[in-house]
PDB file of C-alpha atoms in Angstrom:
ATOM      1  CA  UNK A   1      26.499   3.939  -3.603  1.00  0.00           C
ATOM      2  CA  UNK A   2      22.700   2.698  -3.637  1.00  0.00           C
ATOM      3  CA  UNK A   3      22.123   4.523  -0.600  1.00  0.00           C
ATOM      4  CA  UNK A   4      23.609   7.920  -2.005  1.00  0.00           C
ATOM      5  CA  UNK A   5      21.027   7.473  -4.851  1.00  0.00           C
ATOM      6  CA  UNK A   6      18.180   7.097  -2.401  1.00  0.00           C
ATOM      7  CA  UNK A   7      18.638   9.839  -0.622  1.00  0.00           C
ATOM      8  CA  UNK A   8      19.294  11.763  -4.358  1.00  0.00           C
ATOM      9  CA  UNK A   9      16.313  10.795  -5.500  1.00  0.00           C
ATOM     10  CA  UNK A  10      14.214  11.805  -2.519  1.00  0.00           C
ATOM     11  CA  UNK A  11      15.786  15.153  -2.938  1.00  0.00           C
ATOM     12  CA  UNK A  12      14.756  15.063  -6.499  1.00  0.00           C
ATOM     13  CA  UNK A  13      11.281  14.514  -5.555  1.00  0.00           C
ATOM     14  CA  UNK A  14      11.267  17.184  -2.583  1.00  0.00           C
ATOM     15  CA  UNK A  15      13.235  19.812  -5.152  1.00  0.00           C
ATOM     16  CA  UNK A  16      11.082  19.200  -7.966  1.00  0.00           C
ATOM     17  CA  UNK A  17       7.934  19.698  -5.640  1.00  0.00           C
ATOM     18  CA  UNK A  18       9.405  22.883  -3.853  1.00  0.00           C
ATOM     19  CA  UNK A  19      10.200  24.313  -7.921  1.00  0.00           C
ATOM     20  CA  UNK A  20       6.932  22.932  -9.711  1.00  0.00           C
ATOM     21  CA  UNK A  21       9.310  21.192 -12.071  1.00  0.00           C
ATOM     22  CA  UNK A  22       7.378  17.621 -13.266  1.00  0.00           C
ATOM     23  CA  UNK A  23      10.451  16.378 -14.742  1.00  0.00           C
ATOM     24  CA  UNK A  24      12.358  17.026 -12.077  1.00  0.00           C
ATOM     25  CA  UNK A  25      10.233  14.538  -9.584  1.00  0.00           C
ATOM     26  CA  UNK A  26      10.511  11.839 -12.558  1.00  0.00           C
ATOM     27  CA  UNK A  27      14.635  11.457 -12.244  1.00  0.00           C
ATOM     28  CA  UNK A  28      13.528  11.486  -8.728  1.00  0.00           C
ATOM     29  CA  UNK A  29      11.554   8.992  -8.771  1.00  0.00           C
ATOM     30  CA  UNK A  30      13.690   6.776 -11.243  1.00  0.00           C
ATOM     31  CA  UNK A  31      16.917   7.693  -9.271  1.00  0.00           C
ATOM     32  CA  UNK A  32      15.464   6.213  -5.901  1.00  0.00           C
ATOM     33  CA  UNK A  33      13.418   3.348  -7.131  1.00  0.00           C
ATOM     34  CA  UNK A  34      16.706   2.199  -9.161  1.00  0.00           C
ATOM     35  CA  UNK A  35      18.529   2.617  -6.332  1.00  0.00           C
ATOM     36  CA  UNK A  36      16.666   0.281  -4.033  1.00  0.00           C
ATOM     37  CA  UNK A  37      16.351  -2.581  -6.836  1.00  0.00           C
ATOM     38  CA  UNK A  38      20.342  -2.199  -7.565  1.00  0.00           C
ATOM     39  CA  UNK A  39      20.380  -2.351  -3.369  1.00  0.00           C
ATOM     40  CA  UNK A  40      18.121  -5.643  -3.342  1.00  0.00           C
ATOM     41  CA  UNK A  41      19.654  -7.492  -6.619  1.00  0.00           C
ATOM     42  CA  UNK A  42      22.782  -6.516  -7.144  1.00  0.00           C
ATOM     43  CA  UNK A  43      24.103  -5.179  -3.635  1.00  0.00           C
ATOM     44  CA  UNK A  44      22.194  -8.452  -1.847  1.00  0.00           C
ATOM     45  CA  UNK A  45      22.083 -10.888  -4.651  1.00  0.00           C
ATOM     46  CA  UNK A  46      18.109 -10.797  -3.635  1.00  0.00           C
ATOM     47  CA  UNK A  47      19.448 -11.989  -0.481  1.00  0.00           C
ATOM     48  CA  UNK A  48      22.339 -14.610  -0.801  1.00  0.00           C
ATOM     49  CA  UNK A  49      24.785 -12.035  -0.112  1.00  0.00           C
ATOM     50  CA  UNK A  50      22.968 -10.491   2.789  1.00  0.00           C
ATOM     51  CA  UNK A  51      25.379 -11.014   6.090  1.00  0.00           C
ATOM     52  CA  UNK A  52      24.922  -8.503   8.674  1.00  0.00           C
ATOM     53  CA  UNK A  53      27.614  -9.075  11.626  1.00  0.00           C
ATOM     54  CA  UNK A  54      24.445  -8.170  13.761  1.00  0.00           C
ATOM     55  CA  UNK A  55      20.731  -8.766  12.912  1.00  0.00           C
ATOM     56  CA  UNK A  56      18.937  -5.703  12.746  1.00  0.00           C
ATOM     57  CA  UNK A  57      21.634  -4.110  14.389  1.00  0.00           C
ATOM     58  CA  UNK A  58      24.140  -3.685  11.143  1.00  0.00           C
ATOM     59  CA  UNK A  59      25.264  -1.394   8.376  1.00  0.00           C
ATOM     60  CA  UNK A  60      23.239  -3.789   6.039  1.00  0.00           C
ATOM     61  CA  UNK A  61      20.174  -3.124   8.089  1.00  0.00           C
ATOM     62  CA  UNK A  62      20.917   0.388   7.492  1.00  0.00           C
ATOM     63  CA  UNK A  63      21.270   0.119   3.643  1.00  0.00           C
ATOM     64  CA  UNK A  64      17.972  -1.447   3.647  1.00  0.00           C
ATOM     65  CA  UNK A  65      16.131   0.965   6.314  1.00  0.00           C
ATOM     66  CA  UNK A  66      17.410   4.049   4.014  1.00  0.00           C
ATOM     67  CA  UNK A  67      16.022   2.582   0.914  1.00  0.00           C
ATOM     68  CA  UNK A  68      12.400   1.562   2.505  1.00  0.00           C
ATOM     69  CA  UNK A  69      12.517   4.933   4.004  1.00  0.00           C
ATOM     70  CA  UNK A  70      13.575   6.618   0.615  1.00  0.00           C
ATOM     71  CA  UNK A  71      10.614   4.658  -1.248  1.00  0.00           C
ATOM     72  CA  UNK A  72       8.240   5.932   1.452  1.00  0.00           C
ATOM     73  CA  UNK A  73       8.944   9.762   1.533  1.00  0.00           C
ATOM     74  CA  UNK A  74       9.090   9.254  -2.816  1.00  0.00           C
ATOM     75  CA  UNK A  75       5.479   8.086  -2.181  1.00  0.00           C
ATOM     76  CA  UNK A  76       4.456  10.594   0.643  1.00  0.00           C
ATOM     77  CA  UNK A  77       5.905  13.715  -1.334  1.00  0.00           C
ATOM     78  CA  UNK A  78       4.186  12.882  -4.562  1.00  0.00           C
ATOM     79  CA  UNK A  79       0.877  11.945  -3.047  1.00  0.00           C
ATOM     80  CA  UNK A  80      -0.721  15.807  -2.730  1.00  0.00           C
ATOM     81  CA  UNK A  81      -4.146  16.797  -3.638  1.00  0.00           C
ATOM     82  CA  UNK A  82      -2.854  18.638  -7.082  1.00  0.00           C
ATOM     83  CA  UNK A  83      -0.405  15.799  -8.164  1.00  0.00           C
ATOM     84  CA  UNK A  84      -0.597  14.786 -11.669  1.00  0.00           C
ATOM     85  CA  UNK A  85      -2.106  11.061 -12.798  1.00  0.00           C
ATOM     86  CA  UNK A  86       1.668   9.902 -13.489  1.00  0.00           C
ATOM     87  CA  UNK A  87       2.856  11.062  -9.773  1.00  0.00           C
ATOM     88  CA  UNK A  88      -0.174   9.594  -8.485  1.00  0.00           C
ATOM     89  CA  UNK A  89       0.761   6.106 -10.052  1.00  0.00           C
ATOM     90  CA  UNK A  90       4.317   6.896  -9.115  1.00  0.00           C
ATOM     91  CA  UNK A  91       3.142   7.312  -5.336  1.00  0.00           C
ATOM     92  CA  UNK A  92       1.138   4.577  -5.359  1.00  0.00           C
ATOM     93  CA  UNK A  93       4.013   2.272  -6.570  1.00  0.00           C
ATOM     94  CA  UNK A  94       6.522   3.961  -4.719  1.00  0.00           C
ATOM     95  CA  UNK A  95       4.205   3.014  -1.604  1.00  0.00           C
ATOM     96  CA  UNK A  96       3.878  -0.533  -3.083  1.00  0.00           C
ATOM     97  CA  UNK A  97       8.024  -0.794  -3.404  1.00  0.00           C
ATOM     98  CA  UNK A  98       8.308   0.419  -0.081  1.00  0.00           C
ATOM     99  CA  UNK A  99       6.368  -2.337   1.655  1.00  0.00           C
ATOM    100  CA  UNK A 100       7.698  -4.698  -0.705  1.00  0.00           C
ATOM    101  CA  UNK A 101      11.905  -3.963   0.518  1.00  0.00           C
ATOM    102  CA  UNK A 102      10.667  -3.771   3.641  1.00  0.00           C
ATOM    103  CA  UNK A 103       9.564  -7.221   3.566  1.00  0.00           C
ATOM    104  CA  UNK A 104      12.255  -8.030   1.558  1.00  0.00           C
ATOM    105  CA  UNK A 105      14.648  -6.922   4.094  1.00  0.00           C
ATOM    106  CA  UNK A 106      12.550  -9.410   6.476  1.00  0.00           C
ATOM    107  CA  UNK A 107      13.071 -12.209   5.170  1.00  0.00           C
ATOM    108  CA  UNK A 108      16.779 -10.960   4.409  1.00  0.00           C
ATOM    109  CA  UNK A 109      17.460 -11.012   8.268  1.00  0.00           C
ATOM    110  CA  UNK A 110      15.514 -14.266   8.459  1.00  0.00           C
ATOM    111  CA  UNK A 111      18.015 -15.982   5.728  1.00  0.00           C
ATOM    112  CA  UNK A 112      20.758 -14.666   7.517  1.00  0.00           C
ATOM    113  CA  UNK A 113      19.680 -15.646  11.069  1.00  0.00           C
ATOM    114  CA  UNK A 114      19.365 -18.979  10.033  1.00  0.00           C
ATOM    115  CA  UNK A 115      22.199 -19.148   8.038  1.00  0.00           C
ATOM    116  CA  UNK A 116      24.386 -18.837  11.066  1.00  0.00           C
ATOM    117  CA  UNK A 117      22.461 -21.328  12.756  1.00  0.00           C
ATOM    118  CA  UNK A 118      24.064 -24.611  13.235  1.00  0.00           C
ATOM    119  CA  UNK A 119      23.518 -26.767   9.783  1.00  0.00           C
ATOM    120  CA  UNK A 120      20.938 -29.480  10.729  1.00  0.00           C
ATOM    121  CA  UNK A 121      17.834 -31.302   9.099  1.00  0.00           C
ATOM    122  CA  UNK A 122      14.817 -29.185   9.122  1.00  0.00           C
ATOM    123  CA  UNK A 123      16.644 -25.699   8.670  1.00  0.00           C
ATOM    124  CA  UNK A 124      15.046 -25.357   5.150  1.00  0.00           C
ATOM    125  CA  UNK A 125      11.697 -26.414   6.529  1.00  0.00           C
ATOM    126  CA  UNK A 126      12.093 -24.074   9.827  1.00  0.00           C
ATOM    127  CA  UNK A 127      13.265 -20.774   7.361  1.00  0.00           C
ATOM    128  CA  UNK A 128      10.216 -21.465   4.942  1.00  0.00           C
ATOM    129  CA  UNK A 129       7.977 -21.323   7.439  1.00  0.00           C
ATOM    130  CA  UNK A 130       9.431 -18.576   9.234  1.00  0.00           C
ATOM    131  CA  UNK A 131       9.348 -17.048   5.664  1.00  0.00           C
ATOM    132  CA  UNK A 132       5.446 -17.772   5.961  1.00  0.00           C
ATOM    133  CA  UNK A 133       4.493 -16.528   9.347  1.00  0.00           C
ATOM    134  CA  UNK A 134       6.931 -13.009   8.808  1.00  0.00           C
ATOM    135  CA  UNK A 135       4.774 -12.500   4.913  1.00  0.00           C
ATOM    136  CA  UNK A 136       1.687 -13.531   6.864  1.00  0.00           C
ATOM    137  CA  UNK A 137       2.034 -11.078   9.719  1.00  0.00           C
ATOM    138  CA  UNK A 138       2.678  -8.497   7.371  1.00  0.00           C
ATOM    139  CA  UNK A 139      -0.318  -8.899   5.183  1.00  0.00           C
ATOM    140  CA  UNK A 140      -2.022  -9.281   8.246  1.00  0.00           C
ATOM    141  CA  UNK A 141      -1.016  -5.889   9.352  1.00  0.00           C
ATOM    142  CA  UNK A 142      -0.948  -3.870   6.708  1.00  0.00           C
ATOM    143  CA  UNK A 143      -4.795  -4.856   5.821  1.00  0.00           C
ATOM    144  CA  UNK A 144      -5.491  -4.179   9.145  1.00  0.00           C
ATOM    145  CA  UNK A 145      -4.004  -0.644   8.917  1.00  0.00           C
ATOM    146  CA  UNK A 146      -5.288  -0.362   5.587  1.00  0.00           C
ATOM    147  CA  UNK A 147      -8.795  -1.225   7.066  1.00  0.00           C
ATOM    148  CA  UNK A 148      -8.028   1.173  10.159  1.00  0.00           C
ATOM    149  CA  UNK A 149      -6.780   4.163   8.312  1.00  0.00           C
ATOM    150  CA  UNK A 150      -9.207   3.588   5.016  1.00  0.00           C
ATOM    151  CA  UNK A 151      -6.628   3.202   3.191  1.00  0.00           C
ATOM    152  CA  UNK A 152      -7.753   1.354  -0.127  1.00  0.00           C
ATOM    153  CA  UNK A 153      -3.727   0.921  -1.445  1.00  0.00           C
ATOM    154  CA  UNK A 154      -2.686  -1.026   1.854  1.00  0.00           C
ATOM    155  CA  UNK A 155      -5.883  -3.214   1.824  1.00  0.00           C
ATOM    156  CA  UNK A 156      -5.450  -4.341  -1.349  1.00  0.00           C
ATOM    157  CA  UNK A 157      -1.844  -4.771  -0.912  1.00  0.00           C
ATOM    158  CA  UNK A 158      -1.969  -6.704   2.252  1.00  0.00           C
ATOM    159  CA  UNK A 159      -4.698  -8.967   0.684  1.00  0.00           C
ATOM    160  CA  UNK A 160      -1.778  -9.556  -2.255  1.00  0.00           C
ATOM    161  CA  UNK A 161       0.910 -10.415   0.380  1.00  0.00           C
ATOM    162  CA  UNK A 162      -1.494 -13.040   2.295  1.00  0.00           C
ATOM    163  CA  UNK A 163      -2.242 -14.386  -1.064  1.00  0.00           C
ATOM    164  CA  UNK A 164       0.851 -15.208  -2.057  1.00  0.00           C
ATOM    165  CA  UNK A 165       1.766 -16.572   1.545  1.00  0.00           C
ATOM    166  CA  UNK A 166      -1.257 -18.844   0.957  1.00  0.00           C
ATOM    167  CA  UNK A 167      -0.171 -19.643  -2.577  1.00  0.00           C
ATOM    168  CA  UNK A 168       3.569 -20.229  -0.614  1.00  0.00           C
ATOM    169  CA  UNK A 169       2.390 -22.300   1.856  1.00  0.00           C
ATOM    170  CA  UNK A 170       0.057 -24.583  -0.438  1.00  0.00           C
ATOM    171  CA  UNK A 171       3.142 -24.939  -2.815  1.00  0.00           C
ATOM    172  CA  UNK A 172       6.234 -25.228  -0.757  1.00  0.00           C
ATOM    173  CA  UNK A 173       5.582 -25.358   3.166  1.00  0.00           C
ATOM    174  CA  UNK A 174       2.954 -28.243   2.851  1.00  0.00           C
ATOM    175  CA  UNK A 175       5.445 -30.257   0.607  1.00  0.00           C
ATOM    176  CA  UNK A 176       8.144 -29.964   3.385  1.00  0.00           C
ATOM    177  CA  UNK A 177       6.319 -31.923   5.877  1.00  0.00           C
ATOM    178  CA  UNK A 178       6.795 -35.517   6.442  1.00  0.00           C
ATOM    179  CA  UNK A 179       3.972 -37.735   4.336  1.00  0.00           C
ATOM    180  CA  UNK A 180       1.388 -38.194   7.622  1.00  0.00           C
ATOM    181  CA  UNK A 181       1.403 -34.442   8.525  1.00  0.00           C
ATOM    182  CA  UNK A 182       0.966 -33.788   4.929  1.00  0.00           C
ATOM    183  CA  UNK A 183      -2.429 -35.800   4.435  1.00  0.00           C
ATOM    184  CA  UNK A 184      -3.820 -34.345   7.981  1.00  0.00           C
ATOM    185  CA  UNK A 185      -3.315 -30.837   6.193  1.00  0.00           C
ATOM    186  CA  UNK A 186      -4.979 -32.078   3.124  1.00  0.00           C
ATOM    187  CA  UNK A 187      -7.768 -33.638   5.296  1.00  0.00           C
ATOM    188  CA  UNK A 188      -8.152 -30.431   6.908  1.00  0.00           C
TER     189      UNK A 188
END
């Protein structure tokens, strides 16, 4: 159903360009970003209920590729030269909820490659700090590309996401390490 709603509200947005009708982008906009949350929260149970028979390689995968895809043409057709100051803020946060499933969808396959790993001690260390390096590689690369393509939005954005992997790590990783790792990271 979510995914029906994505592609809806892309049309939306592409009709409502193609017509000049304002109102018509903003159910487009509404319809897809609803559509991706109801995908992420209520679909995925933000990720609990996320169990693709294949990673990557699933229907699941699909669900989530359509909605980061929807998010990303919502921001690309509302970003135009004439666009009002509401679809500009819509495109920028469309752009922003793009990157934001995608790395959502991320760590989904992370939690549900480990979850079919073989219950042992460490699991919930190893998946936080895979968690840590997948957030920390994306930052990494959308500031990059943000740098490369002067693109002010992905900069700050990808300065956000390494933030909060910092904030993550300082916070959670660092307290799932044994006591004498722990005071060699706080010595260093």
């Amino acid at each position: 159903v979510s995914v029906a709603w994505s592609i809806e509200g892309v049309a939306l947005v592409w009709a409502g360009s193609r017509a000049g009708h304002p109102s018509l982008r903003g159910a487009g906009v509404l319809v897809a970003a609803s559509a991706a949350l109801i995908a992420g929260v209520a679909e995925f149970g933000l990720g609990e209920a996320y169990r693709p028979a294949r990673l990557l390689l699933s229907e699941e995968s699909l669900v989530m590729g359509i909605h980061v895809a929807a998010l990303a043409a919502t921001a690309t057709l509302l970003s135009r030269p004439s666009a009002a100051e509401w679809e500009r803020f819509a495109a920028g946060a469309a752009a922003v909820g793009a990157n934001l499933a995608a790395l959502a969808w991320l760590s989904f396959e992370a939690q549900a490659a480990f979850s079919r790993a073989v219950p042992r001690p460490g699991n919930e260390q190893a998946l936080q700090f895979t968690y840590s390096a997948i957030w920390g590689m994306y930052g990494g690369v959308l500031l990059a590309v943000g740098v490369i393509a002067r693109i002010r939005g992905a900069r700050l954005l990808g300065v956000a996401i390494l933030a909060v992997t910092m904030a993550k790590m300082v916070l959670v990783d660092l307290w799932l390490l044994e006591t004498l790792f722990r005071t060699l990271a706080f010595i260093g």
